[in-house]
Coordinates of C-alpha atoms and ligand atoms in Angstrom, one line a residue:
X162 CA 0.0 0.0 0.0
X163 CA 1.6 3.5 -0.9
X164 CA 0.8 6.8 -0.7
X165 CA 1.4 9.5 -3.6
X166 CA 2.6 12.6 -2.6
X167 CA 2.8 15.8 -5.4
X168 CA 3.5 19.0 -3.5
X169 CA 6.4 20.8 -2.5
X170 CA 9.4 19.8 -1.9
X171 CA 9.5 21.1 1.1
X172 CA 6.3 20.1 2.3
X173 CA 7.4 16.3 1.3
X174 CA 9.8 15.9 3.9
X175 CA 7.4 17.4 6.6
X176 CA 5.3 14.5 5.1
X177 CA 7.7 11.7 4.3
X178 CA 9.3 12.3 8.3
X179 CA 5.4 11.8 9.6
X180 CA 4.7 9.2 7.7
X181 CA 7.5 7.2 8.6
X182 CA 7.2 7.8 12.3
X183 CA 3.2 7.1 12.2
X184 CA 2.7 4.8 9.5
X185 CA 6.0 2.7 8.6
X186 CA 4.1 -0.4 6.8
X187 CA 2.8 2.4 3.9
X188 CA 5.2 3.4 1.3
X189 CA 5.7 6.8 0.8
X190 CA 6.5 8.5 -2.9
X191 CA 6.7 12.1 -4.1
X192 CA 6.0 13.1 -7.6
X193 CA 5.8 9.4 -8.7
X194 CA 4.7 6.1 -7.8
X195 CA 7.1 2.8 -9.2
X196 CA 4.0 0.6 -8.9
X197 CA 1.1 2.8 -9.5
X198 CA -1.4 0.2 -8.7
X199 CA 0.0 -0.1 -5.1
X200 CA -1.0 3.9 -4.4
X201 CA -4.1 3.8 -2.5
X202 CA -3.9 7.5 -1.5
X203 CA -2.9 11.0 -3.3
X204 CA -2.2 13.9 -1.5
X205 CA -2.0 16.6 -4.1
X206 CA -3.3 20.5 -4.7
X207 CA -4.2 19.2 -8.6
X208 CA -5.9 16.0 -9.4
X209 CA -3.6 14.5 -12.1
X210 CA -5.3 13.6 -15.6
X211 CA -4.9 10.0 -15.7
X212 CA -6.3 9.4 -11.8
X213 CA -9.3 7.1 -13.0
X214 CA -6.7 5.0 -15.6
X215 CA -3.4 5.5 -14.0
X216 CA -4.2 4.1 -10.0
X217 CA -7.3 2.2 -10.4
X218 CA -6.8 1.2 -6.3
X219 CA -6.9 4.8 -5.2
X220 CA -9.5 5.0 -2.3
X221 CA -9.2 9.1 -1.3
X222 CA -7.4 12.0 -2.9
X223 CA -6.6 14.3 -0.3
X224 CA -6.5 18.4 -1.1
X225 CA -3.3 20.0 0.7
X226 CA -5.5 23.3 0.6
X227 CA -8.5 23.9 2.6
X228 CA -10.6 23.9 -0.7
X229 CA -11.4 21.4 -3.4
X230 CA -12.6 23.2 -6.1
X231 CA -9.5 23.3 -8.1
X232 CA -10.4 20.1 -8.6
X233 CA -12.8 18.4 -11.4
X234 CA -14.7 16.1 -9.7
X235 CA -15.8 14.7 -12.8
X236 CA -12.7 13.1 -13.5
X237 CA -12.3 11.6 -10.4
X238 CA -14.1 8.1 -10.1
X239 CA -17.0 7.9 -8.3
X240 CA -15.9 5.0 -5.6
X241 CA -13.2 7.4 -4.5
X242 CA -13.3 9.5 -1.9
X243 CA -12.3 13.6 -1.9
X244 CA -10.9 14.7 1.2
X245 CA -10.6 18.6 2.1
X246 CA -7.6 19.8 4.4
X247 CA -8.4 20.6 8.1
X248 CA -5.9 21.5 10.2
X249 CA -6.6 23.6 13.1
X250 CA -4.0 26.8 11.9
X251 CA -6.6 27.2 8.9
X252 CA -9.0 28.2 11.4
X253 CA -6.7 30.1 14.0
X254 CA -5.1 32.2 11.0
X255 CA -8.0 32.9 9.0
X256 CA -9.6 33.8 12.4
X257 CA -7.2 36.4 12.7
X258 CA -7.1 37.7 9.1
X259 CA -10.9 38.0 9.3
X260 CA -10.8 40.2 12.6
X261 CA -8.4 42.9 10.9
X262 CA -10.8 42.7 7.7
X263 CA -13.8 43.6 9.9
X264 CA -12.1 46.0 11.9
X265 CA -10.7 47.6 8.7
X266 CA -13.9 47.7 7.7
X267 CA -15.3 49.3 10.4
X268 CA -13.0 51.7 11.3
X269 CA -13.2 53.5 8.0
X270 CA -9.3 52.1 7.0
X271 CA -9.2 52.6 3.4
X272 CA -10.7 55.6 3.4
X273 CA -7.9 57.2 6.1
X274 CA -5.5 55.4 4.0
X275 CA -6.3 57.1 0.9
X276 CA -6.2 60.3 3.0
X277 CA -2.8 59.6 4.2
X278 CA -1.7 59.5 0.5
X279 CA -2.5 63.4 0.0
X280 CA -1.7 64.6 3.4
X281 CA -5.4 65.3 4.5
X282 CA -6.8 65.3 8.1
X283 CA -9.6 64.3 7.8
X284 CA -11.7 62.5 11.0
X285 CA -14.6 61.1 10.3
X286 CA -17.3 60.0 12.8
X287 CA -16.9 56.0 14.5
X288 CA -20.2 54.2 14.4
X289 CA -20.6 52.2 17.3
X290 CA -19.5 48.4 17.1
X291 CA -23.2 47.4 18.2
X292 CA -24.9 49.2 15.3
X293 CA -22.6 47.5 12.7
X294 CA -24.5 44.9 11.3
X295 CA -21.7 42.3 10.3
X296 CA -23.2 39.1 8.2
X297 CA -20.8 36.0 7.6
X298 CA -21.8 33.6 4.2
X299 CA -20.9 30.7 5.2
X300 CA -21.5 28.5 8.5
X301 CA -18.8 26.4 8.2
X302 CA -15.9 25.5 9.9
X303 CA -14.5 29.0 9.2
X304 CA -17.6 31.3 9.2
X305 CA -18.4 29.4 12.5
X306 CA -15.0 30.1 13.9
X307 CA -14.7 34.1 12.5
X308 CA -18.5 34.5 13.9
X309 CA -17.1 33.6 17.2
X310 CA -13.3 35.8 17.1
X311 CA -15.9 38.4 15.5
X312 CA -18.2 38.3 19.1
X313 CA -15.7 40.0 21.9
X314 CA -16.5 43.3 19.7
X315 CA -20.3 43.5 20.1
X316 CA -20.9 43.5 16.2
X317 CA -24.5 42.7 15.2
X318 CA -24.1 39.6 13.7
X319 CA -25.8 37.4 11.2
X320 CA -25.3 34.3 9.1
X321 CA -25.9 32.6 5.8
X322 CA -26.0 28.7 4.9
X323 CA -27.4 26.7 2.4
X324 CA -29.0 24.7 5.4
X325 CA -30.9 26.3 8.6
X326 CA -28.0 26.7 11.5
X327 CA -28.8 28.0 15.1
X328 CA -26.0 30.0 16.7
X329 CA -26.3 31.6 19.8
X330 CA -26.6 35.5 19.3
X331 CA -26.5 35.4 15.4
X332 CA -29.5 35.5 12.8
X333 CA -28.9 32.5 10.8
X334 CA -30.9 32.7 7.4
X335 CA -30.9 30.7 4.4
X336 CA -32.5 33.3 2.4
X337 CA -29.6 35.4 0.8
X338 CA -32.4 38.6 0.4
X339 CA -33.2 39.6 4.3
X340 CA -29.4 38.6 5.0
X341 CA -28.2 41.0 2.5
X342 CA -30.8 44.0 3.5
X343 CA -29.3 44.2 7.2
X344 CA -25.6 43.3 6.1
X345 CA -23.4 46.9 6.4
X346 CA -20.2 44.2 6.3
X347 CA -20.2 41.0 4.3
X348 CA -18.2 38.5 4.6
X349 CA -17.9 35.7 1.8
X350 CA -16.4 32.2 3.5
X351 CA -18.5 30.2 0.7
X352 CA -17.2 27.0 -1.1
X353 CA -16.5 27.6 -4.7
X354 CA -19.2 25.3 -6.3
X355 CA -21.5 25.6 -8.9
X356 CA -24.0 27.7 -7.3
X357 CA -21.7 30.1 -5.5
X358 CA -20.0 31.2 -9.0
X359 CA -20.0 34.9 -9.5
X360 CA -22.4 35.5 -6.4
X361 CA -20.6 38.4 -5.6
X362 CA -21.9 40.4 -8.7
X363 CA -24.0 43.3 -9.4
X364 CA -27.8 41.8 -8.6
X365 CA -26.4 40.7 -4.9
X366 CA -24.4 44.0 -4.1
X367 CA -27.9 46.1 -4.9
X368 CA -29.6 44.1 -2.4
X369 CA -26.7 45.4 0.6
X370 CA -27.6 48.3 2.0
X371 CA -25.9 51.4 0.5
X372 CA -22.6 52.0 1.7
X373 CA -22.1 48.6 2.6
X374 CA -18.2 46.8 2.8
X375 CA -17.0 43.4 1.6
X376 CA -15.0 41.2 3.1
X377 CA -14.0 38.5 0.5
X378 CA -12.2 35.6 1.5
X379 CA -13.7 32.5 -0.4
X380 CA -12.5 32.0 -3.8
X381 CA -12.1 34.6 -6.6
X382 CA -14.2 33.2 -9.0
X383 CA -16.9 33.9 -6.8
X384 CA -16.6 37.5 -7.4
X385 CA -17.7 39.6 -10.8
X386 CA -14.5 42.3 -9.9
X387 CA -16.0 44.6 -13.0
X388 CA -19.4 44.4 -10.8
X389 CA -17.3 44.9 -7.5
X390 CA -15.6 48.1 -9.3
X391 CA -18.9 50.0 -10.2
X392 CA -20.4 48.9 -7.3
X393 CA -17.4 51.1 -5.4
X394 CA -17.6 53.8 -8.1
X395 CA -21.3 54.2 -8.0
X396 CA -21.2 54.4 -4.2
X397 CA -22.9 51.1 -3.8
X398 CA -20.3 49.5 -1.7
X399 CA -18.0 52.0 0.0
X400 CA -14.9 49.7 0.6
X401 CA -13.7 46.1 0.3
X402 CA -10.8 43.9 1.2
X403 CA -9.8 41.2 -0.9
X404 CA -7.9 38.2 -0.1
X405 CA -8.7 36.3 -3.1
X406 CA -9.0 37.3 -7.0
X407 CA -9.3 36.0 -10.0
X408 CA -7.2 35.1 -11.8
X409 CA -4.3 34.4 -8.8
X410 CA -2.1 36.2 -9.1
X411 CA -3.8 39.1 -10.7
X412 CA -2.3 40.8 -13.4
X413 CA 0.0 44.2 -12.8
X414 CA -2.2 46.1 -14.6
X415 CA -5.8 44.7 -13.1
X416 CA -7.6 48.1 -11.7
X417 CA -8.3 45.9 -7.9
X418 CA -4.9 46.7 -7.6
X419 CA -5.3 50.6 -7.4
X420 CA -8.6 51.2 -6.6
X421 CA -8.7 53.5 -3.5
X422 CA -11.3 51.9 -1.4
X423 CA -9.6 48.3 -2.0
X424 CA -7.2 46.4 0.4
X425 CA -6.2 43.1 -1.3
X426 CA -3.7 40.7 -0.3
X427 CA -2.2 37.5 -2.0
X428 CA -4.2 34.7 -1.0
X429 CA -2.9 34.8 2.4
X430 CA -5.5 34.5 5.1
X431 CA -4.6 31.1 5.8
X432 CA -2.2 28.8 4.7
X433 CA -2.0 25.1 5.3
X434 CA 1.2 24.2 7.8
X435 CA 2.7 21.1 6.5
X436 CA 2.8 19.5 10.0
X437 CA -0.5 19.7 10.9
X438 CA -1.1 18.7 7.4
X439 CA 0.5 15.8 7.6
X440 CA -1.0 14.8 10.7
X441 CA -4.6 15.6 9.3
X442 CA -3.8 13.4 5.9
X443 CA -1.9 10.4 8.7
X444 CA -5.4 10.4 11.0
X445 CA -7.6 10.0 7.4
X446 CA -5.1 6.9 6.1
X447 CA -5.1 5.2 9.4
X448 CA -8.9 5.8 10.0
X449 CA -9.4 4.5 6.1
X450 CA -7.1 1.3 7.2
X451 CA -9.3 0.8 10.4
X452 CA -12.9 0.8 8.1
X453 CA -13.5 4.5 10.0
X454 CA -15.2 7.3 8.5
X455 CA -12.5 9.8 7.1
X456 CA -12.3 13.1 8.2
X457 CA -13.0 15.8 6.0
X458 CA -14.5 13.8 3.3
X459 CA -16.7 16.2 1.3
X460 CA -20.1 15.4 0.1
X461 CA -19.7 14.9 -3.8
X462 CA -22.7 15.9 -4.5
X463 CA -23.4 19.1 -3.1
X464 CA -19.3 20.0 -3.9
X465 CA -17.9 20.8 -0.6
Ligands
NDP751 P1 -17.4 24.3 5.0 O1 -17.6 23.3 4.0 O2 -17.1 23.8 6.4 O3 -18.6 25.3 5.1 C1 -19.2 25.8 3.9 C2 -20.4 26.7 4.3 O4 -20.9 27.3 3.2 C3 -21.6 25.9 4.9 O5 -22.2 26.6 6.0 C4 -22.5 25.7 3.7 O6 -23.9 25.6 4.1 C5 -22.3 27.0 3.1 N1 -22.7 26.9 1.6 C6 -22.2 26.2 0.7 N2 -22.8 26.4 -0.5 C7 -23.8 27.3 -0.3 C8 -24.8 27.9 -1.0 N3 -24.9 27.7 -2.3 N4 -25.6 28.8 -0.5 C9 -25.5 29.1 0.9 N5 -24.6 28.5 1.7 C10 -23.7 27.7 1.1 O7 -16.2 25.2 4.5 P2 -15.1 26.0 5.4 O8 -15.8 26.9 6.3 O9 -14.1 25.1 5.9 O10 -14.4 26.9 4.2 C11 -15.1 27.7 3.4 C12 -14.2 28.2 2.2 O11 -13.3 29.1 2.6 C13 -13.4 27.1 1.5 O12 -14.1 26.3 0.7 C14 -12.3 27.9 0.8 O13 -12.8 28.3 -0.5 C15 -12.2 29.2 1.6 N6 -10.9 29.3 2.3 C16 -10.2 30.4 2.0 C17 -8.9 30.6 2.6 C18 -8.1 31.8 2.3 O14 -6.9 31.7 2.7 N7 -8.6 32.8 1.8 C19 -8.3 29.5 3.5 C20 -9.3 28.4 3.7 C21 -10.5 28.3 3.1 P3 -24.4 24.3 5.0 O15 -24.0 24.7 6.4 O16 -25.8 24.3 4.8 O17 -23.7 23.1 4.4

């Protein structure tokens, strides 16, 4: 039994050191397997083209990234199993990154940082945290977790999820329409799936109320940036700050990178650690080789 590893070198001898301490009786190869029908697991970022022909005894594919939309499911046989990344520093870091978004948000930080630019002195006046009406897409793992960093400050807070959630303190709606009307701050922590392409567009920003700020930190192609522009320009939205585009990286000349009321960084929020990477990938191969549900398995179906 063997396990394929394609990532980083770096992050392979994170991963070959774990898995030789944890699981000795697995074979462990990077970038290539000798006998492909021994590899029963991959642990990859992309899917590679001959999965379904090349290792027909592969049981999971594991993401190293917290997402798994970069791959296509359709080429991944049916019988096996897609596994998303958890590892607790997701969470922690993306808990942090979200806080300085909100806060940014908040506290007007574009805006002072485009006055800095010309020398102006300019204060405006701070709206108190309780009358900011803060609303997280996404009840996951992460909104969950930023809805509860987001708490301390006395935000009014709201959520959004395909399915009904109850969360202590928070409106939890699955109709995207009310959500949006009380949203002044939105937060996107959606999957990228076929119904969350392009959400961020036009129709959804006229529904926030004027003035409103985004907070985008699922996946680029989730957002229409030509919508998110005019939105801005038009005084729809008053600020946003980006943490993923499309395409990644974005091109020099892309206007997201000079727009005045934008923050963006490079994909940074969170980024997998490869030790508690490996250790997440070691507990879903050993619960595999006991017959136990694997954590993180995603729900082919639905796409997350
Ligand atoms: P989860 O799968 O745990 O949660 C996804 C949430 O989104 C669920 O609440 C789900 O609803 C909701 N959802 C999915 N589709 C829809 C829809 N069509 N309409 C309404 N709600 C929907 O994911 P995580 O919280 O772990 O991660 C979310 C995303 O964050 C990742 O997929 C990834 O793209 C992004 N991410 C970004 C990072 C960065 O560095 N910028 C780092 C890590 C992740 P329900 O509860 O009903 O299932």
């Amino acid at each position: 039994m063997a396990v394929l590893f394609l990532s980083t070198a770096a992050r392979a001898q994170v991963f070959r050191e774990a898995f030789a301490h944890a699981l000795p009786d697995v074979a462990f190869h990077v970038g290539e397997a000798p006998d492909p029908l021994r590899v029963r697991w991959i642990v990859t970022w992309n899917a590679p083209d001959d999965l379904a022909t090349r290792y027909p005894n592969l049981r999971q594919i594991f993401s190293i990234g917290a997402g798994v939309d970069q791959f296509d499911l359709g080429l991944i046989p049916a019988h096996v199993g897609v596994v998303r990344m958890l590892e607790p520093g997701i969470g922690a870091q993306m808990g942090e990154y979200a806080t300085l978004a909100t806060l940014a948000m908040h506290r007007d930080l574009p805006r002072y940082l485009a006055r800095q630019q010309v020398a102006e002195w300019a204060p405006g006046e701070n709206l108190p945290a309780p009358r900011r009406r803060v609303g997280v897409m996404g009840l996951g793992q992460l909104g969950t977790l930023v809805i509860d960093r987001l708490r301390p400050f006395g935000f009014d807070l709201a959520g959004y999820s395909r399915s009904i959630r109850a969360i202590d303190g928070v409106s939890c709606f699955t109709d995207l329409a009310p959500f949006l009307a009380r949203t002044d701050i939105l937060i996107c922590l959606l999957p990228l799936t076929m119904q969350t392409r392009g959400i961020l567009d036009a129709a959804l920003f006229a529904k926030l109320p004027r003035g409103a700020r985004l907070v985008h930190l699922g996946r680029g192609a989730q957002l229409v940036a030509a919508d998110l522009i005019a939105a801005l320009d038009q005084g729809q939205l008053s600020a946003a700050m980006l943490d993923v585009t499309d395409p990644e990286p974005l091109p020099a000349d892309h206007p997201l990178w000079r727009h005045p009321s934008v923050i963006l960084t490079p994909h940074i929020a969170s980024q997998t650690s490869a030790a508690e990477g490996a250790a997440h990938v070691i507990a879903g191969v050993s619960a595999d080789l006991a017959g136990r549900p694997v954590a993180g398995l995603i729900d082919r179906r639905r796409g997350y």
